XYZ file of N, CA and C in Angstrom:
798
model
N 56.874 -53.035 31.397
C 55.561 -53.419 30.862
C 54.523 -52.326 31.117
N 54.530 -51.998 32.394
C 53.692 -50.911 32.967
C 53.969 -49.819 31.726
N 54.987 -49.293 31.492
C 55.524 -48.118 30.818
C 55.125 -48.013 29.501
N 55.022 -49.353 28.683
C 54.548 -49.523 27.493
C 52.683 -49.271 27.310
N 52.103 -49.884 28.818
C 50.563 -49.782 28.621
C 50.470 -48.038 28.260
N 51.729 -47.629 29.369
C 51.240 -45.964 29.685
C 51.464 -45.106 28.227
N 52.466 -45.686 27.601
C 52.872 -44.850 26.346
C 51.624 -45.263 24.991
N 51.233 -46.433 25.239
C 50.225 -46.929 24.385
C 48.866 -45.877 24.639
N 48.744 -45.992 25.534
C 46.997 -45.118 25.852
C 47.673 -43.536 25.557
N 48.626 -43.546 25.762
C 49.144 -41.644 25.451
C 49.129 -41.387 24.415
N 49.542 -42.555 23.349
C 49.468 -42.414 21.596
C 48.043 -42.333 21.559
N 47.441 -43.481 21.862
C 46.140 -43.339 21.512
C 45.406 -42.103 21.838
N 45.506 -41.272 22.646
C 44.663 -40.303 23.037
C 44.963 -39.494 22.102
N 46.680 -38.750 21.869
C 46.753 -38.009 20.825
C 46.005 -38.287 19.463
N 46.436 -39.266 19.047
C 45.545 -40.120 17.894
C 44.350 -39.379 18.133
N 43.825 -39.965 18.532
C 42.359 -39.483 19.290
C 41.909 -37.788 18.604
N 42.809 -37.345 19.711
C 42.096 -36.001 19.978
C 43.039 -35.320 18.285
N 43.796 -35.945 16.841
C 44.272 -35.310 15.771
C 43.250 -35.851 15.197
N 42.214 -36.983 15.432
C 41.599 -37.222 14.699
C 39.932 -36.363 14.523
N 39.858 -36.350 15.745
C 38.763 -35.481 15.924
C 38.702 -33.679 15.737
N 40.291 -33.283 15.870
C 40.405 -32.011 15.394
C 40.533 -32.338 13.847
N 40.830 -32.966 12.875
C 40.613 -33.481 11.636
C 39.211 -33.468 11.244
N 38.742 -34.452 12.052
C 36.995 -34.222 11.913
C 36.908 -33.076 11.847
N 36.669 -32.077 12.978
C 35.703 -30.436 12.788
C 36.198 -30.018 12.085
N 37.491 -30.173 11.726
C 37.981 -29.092 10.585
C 37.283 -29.321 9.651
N 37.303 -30.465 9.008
C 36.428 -31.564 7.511
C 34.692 -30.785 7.906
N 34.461 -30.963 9.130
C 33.059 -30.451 9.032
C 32.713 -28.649 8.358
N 33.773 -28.006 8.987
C 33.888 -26.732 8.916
C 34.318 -26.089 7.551
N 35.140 -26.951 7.106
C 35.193 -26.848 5.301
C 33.939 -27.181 4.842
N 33.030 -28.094 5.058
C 31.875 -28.890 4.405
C 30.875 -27.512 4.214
N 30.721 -26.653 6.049
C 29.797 -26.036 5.935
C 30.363 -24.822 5.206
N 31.528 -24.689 5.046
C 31.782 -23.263 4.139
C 31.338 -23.504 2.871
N 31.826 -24.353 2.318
C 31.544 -25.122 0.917
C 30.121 -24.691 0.809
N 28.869 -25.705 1.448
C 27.917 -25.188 1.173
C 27.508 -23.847 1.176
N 28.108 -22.880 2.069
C 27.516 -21.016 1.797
C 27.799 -20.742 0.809
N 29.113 -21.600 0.334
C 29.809 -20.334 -0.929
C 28.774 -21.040 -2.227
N 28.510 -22.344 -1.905
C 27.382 -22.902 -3.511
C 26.162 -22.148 -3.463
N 25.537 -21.654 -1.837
C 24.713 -21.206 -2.137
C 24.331 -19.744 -2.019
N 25.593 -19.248 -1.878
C 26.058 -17.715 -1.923
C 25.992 -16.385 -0.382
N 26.070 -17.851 0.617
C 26.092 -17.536 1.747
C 27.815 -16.749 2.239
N 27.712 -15.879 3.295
C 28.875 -15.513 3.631
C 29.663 -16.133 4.729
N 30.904 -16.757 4.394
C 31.648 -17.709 5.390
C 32.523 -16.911 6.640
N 32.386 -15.695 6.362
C 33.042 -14.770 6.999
C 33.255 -15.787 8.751
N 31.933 -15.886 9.184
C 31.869 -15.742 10.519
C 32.072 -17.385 11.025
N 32.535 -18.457 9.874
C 32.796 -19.468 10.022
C 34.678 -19.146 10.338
N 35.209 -18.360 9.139
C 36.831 -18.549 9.326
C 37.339 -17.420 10.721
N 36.174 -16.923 11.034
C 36.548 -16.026 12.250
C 36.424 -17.012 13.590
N 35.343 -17.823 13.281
C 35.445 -18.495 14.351
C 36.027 -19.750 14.829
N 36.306 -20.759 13.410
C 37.355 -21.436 13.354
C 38.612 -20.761 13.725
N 39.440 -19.733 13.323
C 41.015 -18.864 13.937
C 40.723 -19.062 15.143
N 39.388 -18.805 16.147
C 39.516 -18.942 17.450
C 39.578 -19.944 17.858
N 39.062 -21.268 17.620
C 39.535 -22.566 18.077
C 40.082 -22.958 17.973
N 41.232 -22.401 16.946
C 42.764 -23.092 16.645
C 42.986 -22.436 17.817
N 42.804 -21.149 18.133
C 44.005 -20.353 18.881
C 43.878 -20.840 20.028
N 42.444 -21.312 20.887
C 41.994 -21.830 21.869
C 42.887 -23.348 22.127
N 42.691 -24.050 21.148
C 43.532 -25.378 20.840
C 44.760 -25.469 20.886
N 45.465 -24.310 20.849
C 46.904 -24.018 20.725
C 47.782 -23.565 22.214
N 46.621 -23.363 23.077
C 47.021 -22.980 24.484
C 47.711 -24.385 25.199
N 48.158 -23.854 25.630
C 48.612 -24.866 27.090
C 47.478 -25.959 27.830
N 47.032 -25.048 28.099
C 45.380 -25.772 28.792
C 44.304 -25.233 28.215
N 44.130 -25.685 27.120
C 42.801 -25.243 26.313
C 41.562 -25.497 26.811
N 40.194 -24.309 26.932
C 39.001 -24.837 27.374
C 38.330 -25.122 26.580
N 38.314 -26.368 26.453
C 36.935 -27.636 26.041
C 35.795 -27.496 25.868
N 35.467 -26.597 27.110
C 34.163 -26.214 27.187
C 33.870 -25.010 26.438
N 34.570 -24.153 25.780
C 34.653 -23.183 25.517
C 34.809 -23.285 23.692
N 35.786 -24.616 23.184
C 35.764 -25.128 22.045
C 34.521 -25.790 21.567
N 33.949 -26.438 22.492
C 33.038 -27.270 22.403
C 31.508 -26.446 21.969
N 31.526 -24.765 22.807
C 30.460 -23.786 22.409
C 31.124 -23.047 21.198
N 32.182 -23.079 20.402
C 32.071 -22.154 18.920
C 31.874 -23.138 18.389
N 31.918 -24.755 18.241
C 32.031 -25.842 17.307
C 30.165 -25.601 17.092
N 29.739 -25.521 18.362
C 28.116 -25.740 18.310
C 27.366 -24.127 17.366
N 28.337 -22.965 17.686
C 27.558 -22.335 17.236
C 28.099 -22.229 15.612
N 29.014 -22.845 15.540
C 28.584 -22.998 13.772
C 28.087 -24.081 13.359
N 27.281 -25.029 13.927
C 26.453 -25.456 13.324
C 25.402 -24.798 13.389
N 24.834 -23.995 14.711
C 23.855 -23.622 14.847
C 23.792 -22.490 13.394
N 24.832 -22.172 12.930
C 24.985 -20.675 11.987
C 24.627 -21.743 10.525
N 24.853 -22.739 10.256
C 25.262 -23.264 9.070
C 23.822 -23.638 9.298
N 23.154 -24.363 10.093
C 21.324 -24.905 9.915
C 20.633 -23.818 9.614
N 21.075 -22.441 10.527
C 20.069 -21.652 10.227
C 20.107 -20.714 8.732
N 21.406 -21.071 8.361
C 21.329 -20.537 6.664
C 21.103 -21.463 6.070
N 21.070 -23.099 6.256
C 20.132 -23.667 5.244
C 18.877 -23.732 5.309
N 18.289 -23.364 6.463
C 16.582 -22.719 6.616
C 16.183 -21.862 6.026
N 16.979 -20.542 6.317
C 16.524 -19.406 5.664
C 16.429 -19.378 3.860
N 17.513 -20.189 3.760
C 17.469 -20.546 2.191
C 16.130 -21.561 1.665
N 15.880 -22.527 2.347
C 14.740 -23.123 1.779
C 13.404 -22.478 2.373
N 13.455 -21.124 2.877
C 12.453 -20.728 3.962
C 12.279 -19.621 2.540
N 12.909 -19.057 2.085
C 13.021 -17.960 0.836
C 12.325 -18.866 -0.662
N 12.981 -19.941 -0.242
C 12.398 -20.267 -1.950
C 10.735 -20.610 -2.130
N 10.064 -21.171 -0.250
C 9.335 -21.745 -0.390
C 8.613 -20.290 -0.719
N 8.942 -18.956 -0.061
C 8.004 -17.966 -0.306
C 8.146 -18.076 -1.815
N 9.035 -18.066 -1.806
C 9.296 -17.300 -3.743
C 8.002 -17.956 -4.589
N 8.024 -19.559 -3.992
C 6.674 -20.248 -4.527
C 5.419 -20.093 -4.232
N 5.445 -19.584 -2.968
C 4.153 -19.059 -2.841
C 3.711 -17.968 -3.288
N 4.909 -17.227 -3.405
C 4.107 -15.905 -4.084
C 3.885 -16.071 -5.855
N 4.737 -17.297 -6.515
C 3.763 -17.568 -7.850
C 2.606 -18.052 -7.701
N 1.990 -18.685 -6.860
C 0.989 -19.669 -6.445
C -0.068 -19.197 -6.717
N 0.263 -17.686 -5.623
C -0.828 -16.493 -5.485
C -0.848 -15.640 -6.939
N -0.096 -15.512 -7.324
C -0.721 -14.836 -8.787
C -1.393 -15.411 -8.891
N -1.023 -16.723 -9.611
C -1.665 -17.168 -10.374
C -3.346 -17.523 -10.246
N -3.284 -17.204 -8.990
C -4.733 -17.713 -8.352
C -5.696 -15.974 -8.167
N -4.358 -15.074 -8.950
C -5.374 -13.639 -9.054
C -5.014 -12.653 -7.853
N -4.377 -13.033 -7.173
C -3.836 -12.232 -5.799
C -2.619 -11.200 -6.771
N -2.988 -9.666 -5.990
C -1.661 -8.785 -6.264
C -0.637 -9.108 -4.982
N 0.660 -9.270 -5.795
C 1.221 -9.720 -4.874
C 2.613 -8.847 -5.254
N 2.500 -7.821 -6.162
C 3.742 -6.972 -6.081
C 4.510 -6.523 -5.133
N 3.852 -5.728 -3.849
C 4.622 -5.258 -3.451
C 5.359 -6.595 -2.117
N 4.741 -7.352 -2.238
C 5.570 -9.399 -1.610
C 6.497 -9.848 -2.064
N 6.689 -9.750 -3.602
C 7.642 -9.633 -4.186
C 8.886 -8.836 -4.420
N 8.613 -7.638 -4.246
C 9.617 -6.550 -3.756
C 10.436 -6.930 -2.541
N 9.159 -6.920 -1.964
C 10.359 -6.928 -0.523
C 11.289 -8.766 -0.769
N 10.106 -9.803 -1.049
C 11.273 -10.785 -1.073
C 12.519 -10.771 -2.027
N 12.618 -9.791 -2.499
C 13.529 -9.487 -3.643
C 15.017 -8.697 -2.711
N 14.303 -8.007 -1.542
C 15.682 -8.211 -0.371
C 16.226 -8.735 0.267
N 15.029 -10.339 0.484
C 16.001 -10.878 1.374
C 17.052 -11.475 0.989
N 17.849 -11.453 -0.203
C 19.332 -11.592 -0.379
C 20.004 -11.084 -0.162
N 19.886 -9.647 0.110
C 20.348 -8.482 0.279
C 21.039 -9.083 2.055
N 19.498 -9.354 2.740
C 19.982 -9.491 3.899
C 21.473 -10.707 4.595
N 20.785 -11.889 3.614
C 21.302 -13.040 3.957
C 22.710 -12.591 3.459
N 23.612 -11.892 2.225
C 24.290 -11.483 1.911
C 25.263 -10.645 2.972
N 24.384 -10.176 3.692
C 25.397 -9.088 4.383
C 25.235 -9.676 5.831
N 24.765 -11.231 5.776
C 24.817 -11.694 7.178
C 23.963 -11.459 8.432
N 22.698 -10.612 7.956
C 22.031 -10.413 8.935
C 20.935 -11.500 8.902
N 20.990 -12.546 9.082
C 20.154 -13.996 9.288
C 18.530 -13.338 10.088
N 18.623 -12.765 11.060
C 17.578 -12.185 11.608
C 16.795 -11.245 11.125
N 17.045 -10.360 10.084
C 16.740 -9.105 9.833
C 16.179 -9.854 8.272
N 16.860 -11.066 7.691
C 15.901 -11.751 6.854
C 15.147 -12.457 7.152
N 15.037 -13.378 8.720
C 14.270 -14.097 8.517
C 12.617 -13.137 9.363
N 12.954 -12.210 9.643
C 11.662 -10.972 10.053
C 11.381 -10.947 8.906
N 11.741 -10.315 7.893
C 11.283 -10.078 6.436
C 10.472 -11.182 5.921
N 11.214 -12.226 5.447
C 10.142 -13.453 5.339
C 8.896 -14.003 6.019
N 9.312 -13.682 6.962
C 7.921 -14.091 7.962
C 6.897 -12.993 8.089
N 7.378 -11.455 7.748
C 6.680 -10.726 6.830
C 6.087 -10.497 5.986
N 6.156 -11.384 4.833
C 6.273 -11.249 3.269
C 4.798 -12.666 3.527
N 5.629 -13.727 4.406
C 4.488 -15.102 4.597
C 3.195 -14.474 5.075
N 3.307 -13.594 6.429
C 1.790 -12.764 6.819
C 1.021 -12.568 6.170
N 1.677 -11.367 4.945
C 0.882 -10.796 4.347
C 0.355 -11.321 3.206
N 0.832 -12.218 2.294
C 0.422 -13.437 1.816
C -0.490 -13.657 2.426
N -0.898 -14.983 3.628
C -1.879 -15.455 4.025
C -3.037 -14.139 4.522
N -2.580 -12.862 4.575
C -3.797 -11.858 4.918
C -4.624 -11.883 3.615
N -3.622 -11.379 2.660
C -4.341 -11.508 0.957
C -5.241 -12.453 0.704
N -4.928 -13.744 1.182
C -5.707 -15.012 0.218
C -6.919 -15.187 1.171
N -6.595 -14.621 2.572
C -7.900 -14.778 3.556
C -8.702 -13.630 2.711
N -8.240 -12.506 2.692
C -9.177 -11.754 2.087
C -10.096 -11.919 0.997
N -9.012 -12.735 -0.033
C -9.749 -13.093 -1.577
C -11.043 -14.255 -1.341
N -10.662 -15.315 -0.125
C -11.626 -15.770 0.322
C -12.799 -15.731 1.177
N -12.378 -14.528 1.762
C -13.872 -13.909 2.220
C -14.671 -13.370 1.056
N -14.225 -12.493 -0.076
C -14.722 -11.942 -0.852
C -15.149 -12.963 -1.755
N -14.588 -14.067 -1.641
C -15.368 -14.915 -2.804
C -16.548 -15.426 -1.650
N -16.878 -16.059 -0.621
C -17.692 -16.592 -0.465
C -18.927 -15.310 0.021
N -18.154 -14.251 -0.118
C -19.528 -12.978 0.062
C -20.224 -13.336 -1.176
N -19.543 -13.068 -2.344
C -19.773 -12.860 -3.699
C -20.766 -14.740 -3.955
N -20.241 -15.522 -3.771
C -21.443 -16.982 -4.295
C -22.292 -17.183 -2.973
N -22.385 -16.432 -1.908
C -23.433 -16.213 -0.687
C -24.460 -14.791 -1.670
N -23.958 -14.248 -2.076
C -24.495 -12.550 -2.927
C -25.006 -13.469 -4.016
N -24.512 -14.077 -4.585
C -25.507 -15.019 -5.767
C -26.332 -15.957 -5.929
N -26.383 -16.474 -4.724
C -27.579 -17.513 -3.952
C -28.518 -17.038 -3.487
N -28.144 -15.704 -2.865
C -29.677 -14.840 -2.469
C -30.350 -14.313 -3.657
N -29.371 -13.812 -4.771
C -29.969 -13.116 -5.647
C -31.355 -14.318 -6.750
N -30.773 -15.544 -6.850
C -31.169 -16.645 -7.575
C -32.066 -16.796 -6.786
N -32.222 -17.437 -5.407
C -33.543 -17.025 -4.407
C -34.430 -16.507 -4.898
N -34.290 -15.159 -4.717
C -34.992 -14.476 -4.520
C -35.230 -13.268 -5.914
N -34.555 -13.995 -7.024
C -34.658 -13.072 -7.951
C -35.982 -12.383 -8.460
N -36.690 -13.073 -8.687
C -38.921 -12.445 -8.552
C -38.323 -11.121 -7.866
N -38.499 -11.752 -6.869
C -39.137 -10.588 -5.765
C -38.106 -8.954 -6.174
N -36.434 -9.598 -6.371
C -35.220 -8.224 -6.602
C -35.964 -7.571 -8.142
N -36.366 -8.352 -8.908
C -36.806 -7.942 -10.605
C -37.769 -7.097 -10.193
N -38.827 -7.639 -9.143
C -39.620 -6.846 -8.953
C -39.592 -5.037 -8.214
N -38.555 -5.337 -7.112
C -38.573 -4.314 -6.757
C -37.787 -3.593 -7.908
N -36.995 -3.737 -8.987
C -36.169 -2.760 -9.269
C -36.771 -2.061 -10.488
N -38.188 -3.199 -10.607
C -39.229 -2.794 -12.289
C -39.679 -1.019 -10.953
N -40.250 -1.491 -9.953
C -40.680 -0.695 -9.314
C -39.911 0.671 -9.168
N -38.879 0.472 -8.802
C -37.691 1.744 -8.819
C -37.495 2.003 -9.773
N -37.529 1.540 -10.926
C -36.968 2.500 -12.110
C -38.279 3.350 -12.863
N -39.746 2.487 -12.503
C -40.703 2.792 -12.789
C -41.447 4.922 -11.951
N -40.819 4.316 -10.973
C -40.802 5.623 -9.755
C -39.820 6.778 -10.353
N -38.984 6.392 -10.793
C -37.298 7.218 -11.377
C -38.363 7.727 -12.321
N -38.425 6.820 -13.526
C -39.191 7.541 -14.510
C -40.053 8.380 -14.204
N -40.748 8.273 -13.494
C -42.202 9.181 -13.208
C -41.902 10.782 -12.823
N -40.583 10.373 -11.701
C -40.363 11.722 -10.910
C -39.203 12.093 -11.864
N -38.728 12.130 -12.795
C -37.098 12.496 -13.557
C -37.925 13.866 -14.018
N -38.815 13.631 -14.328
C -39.146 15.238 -15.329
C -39.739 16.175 -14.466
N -40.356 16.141 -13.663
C -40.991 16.466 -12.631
C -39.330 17.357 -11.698
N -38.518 16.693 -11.224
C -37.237 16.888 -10.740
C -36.282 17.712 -11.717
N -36.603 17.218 -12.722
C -35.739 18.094 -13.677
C -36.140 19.781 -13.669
N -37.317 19.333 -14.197
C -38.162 20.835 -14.144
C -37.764 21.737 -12.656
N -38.213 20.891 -11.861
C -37.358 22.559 -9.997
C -36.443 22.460 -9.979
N -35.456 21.661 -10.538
C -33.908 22.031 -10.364
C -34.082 23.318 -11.551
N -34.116 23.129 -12.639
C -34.111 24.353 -13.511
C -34.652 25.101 -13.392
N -35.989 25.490 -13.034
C -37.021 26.932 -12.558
C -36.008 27.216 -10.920
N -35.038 26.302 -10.061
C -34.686 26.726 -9.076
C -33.512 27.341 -9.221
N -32.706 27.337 -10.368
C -31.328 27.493 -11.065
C -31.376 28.795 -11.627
N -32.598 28.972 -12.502
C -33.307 29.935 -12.911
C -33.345 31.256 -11.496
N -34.573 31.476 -10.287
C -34.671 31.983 -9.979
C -33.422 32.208 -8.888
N -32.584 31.526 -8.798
C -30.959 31.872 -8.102
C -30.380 33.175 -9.192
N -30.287 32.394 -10.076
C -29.656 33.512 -10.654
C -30.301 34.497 -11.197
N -31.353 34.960 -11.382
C -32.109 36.171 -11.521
C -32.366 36.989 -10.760
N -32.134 36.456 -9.152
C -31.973 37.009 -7.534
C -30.319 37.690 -7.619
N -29.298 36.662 -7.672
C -27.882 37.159 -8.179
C -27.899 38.555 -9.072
N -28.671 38.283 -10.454
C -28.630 39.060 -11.257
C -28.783 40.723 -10.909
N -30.167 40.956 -10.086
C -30.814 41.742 -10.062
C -29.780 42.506 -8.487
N -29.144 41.485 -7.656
C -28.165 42.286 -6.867
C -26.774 42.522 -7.193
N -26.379 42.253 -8.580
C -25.084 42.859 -8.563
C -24.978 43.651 -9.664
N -26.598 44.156 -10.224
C -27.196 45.103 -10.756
C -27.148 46.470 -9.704
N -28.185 46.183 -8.724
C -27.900 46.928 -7.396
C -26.498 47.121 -7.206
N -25.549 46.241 -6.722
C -24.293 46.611 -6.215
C -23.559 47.403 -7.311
N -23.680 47.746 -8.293
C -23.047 48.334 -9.438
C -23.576 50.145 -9.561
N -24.773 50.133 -9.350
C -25.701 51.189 -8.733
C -24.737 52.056 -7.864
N -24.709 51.115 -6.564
C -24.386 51.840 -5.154
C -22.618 51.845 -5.281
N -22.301 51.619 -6.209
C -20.489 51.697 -6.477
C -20.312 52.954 -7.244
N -21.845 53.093 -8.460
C -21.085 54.257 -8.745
C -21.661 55.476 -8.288
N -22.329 55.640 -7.429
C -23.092 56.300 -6.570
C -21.924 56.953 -5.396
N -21.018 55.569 -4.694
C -19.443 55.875 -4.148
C -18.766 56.527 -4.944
N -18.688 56.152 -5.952
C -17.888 57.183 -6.661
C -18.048 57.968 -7.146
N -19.348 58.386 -7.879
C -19.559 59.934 -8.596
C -19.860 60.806 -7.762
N -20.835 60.252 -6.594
C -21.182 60.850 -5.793
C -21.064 61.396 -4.650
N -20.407 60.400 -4.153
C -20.198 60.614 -2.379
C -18.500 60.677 -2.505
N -17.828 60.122 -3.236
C -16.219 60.391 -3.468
C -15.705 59.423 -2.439
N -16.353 58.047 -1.905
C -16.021 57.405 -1.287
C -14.565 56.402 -1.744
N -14.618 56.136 -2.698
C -13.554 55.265 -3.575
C -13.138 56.212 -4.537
N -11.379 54.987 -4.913
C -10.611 56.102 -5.913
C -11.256 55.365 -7.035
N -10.857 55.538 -8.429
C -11.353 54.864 -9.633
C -10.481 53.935 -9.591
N -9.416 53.964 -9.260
C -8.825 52.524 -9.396
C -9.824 51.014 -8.688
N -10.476 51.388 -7.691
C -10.952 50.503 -7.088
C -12.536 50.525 -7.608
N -12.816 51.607 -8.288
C -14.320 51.725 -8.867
C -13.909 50.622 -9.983
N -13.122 50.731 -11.084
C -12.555 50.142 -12.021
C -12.321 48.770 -11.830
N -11.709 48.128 -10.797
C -12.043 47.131 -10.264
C -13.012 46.306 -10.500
N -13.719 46.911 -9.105
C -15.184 46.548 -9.205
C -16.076 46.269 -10.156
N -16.395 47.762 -11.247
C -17.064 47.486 -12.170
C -16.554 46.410 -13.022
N -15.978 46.275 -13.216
C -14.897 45.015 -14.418
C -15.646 43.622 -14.100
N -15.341 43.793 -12.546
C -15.961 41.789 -12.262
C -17.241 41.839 -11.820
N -17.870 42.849 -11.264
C -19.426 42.949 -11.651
C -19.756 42.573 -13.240
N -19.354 43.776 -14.149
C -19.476 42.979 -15.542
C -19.614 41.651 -15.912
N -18.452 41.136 -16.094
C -17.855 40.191 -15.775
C -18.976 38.978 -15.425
N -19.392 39.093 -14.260
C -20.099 38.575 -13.434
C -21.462 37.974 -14.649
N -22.283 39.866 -14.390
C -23.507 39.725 -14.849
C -23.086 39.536 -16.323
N -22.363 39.252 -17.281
C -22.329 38.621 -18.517
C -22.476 37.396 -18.825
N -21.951 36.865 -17.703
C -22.248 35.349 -17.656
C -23.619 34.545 -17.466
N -24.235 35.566 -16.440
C -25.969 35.056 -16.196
C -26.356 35.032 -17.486
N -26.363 36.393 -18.137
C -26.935 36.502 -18.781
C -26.890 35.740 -20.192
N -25.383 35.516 -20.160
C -25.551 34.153 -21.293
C -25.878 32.760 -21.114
N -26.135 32.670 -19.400
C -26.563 31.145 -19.203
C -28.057 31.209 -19.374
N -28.470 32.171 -18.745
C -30.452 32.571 -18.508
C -30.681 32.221 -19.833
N -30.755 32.426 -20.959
C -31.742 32.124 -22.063
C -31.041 30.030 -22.267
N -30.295 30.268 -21.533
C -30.030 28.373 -22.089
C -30.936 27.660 -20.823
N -31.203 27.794 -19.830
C -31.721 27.166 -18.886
C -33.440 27.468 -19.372
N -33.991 28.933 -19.549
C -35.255 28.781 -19.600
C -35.720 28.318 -21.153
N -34.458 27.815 -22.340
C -34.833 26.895 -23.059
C -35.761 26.041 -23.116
N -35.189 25.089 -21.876
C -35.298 24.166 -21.354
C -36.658 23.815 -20.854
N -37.240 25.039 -20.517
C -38.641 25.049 -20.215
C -39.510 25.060 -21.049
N -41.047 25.093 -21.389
C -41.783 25.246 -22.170
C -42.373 26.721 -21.108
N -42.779 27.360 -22.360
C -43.208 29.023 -22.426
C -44.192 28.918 -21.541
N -45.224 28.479 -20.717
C -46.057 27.922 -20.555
C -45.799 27.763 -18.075
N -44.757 26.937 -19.083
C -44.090 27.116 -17.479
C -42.730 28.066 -16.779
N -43.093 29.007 -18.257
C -42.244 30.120 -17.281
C -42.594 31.048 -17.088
N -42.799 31.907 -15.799
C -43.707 32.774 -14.867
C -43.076 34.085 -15.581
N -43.968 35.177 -15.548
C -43.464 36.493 -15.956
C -42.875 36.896 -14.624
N -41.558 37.498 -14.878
C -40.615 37.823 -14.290
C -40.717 38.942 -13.721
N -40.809 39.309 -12.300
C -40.792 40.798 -11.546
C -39.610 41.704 -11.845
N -39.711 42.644 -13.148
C -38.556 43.580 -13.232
C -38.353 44.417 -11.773
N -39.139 45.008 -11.070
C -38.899 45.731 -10.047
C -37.205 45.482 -9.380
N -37.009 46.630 -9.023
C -35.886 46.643 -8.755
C -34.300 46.462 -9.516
N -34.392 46.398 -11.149
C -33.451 46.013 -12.070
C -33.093 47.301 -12.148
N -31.771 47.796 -12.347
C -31.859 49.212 -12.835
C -30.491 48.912 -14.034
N -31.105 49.175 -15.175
C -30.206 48.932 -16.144
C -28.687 49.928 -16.203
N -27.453 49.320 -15.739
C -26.349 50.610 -16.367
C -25.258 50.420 -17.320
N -25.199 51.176 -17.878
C -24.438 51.493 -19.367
C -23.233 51.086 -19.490
């Protein structure tokens, strides 16, 4: 009788413990199933299932040791169905934000890798990215909302106080007008006597070059030749700007000009 209780509880345990290795297996298909629908990689599920068979297959198998790969594929299978609904919710937020006027290109780019990541199994290295992509999102829309309430705070003062802004700006443009011709005029009589100062020294410097050279034999002609060329050069240009600037003037307000010191050369 004794012998029968003992063989009874011995079935049962086996029972037992085929039914529950039945179970994880059923679980462990379930969670592959779902990676492969949602294009997750099972790699590190059938690597780690082979080890709990092999663990299971010992003599004295540790329990405790089965009991931590069973846990960490669930822990692997929750955290790829997070990252998956953690991706789509960005994906929605970043239409959200268009649509509400936010640039959100380069948010989109990058969430456009994290498949890349989840693909090649790096769970961490996507879910940094996302929580990346979420930052800078919420930096954007803080921004768009500071700038809007600058902008209807900027239009409440202006409505305020509009009199008083009309007024000052009749005033400023009234001032602009007054001084524009006035300003115009010394920039041009000052444009004017620059370059008639220019003029009259690279008149001089053309002088004392060929003075080096005919005279004193200081330079070869190659370098006289030079010289004279972009002196030319030079003073051709005044001289076709000078009659367009004192256009500009009335006869009246333009001073007779001190030739002294011009020395005309050929």
């Amino acid at each position: 009788m004794e012998f029968n209780k003992i063989f009874a509880i011995i079935v049962l345990i086996v029972v037992f413990a085929i039914c529950v290795s039945a179970n994880n297996e059923t679980f462990v298909k379930s969670y592959m199933q779902e990676f492969n629908e949602l294009g997750l990689p099972t790699e590190f599920f059938n690597t780690t299932f082979n080890l709990i068979k092999e663990e299971q297959a010992k003599k004295e198998p540790n329990k405790t040791k089965i009991d931590y790969m069973f846990r960490k594929m669930k822990e692997r299978r929750d955290e790829g169905l997070y990252l998956v609904d953690y991706k789509r919710a960005i994906e929605l937020k970043i239409n959200d934000y268009k649509k509400e006027g936010i640039n959100v290109t380069e948010e989109r780019r990058l969430w456009q890798n994290v498949s890349d990541y989840l693909v090649d199994d790096e769970f961490e290295a996507a879910k940094d990215l996302l929580d990346y992509i979420d930052s800078s999102l919420e930096n954007k829309l803080s921004e768009k909302a500071s700038l809007k309430s600058f902008i209807i705070a900027g239009q409440s003062y202006i409505i305020k106080w509009r009199k008083q802004i009309l007024l000052v700006l009749f005033v400023v443009v009234l001032i602009a007008a007054v001084l524009f011709k006035p300003v115009q005029k010394h920039y041009i009589k000052e444009k004017i006597r620059r370059m008639e100062i220019e003029e009259r020294m690279i008149q001089n410097l053309m002088k004392d070059t060929q003075v080096r050279y005919f005279k004193k034999k200081e330079i070869s002609g190659t370098i006289y030749n030079i010289k004279m060329d972009a002196y030319r050069k030079r003073l051709a240009e005044i001289k076709s700007k000078l009659p367009v600037y004192k256009s500009k003037l009335s006869k009246e307000e333009i001073p007779e000009k001190e030739k002294l010191g011009i020395i005309k050369v050929k």
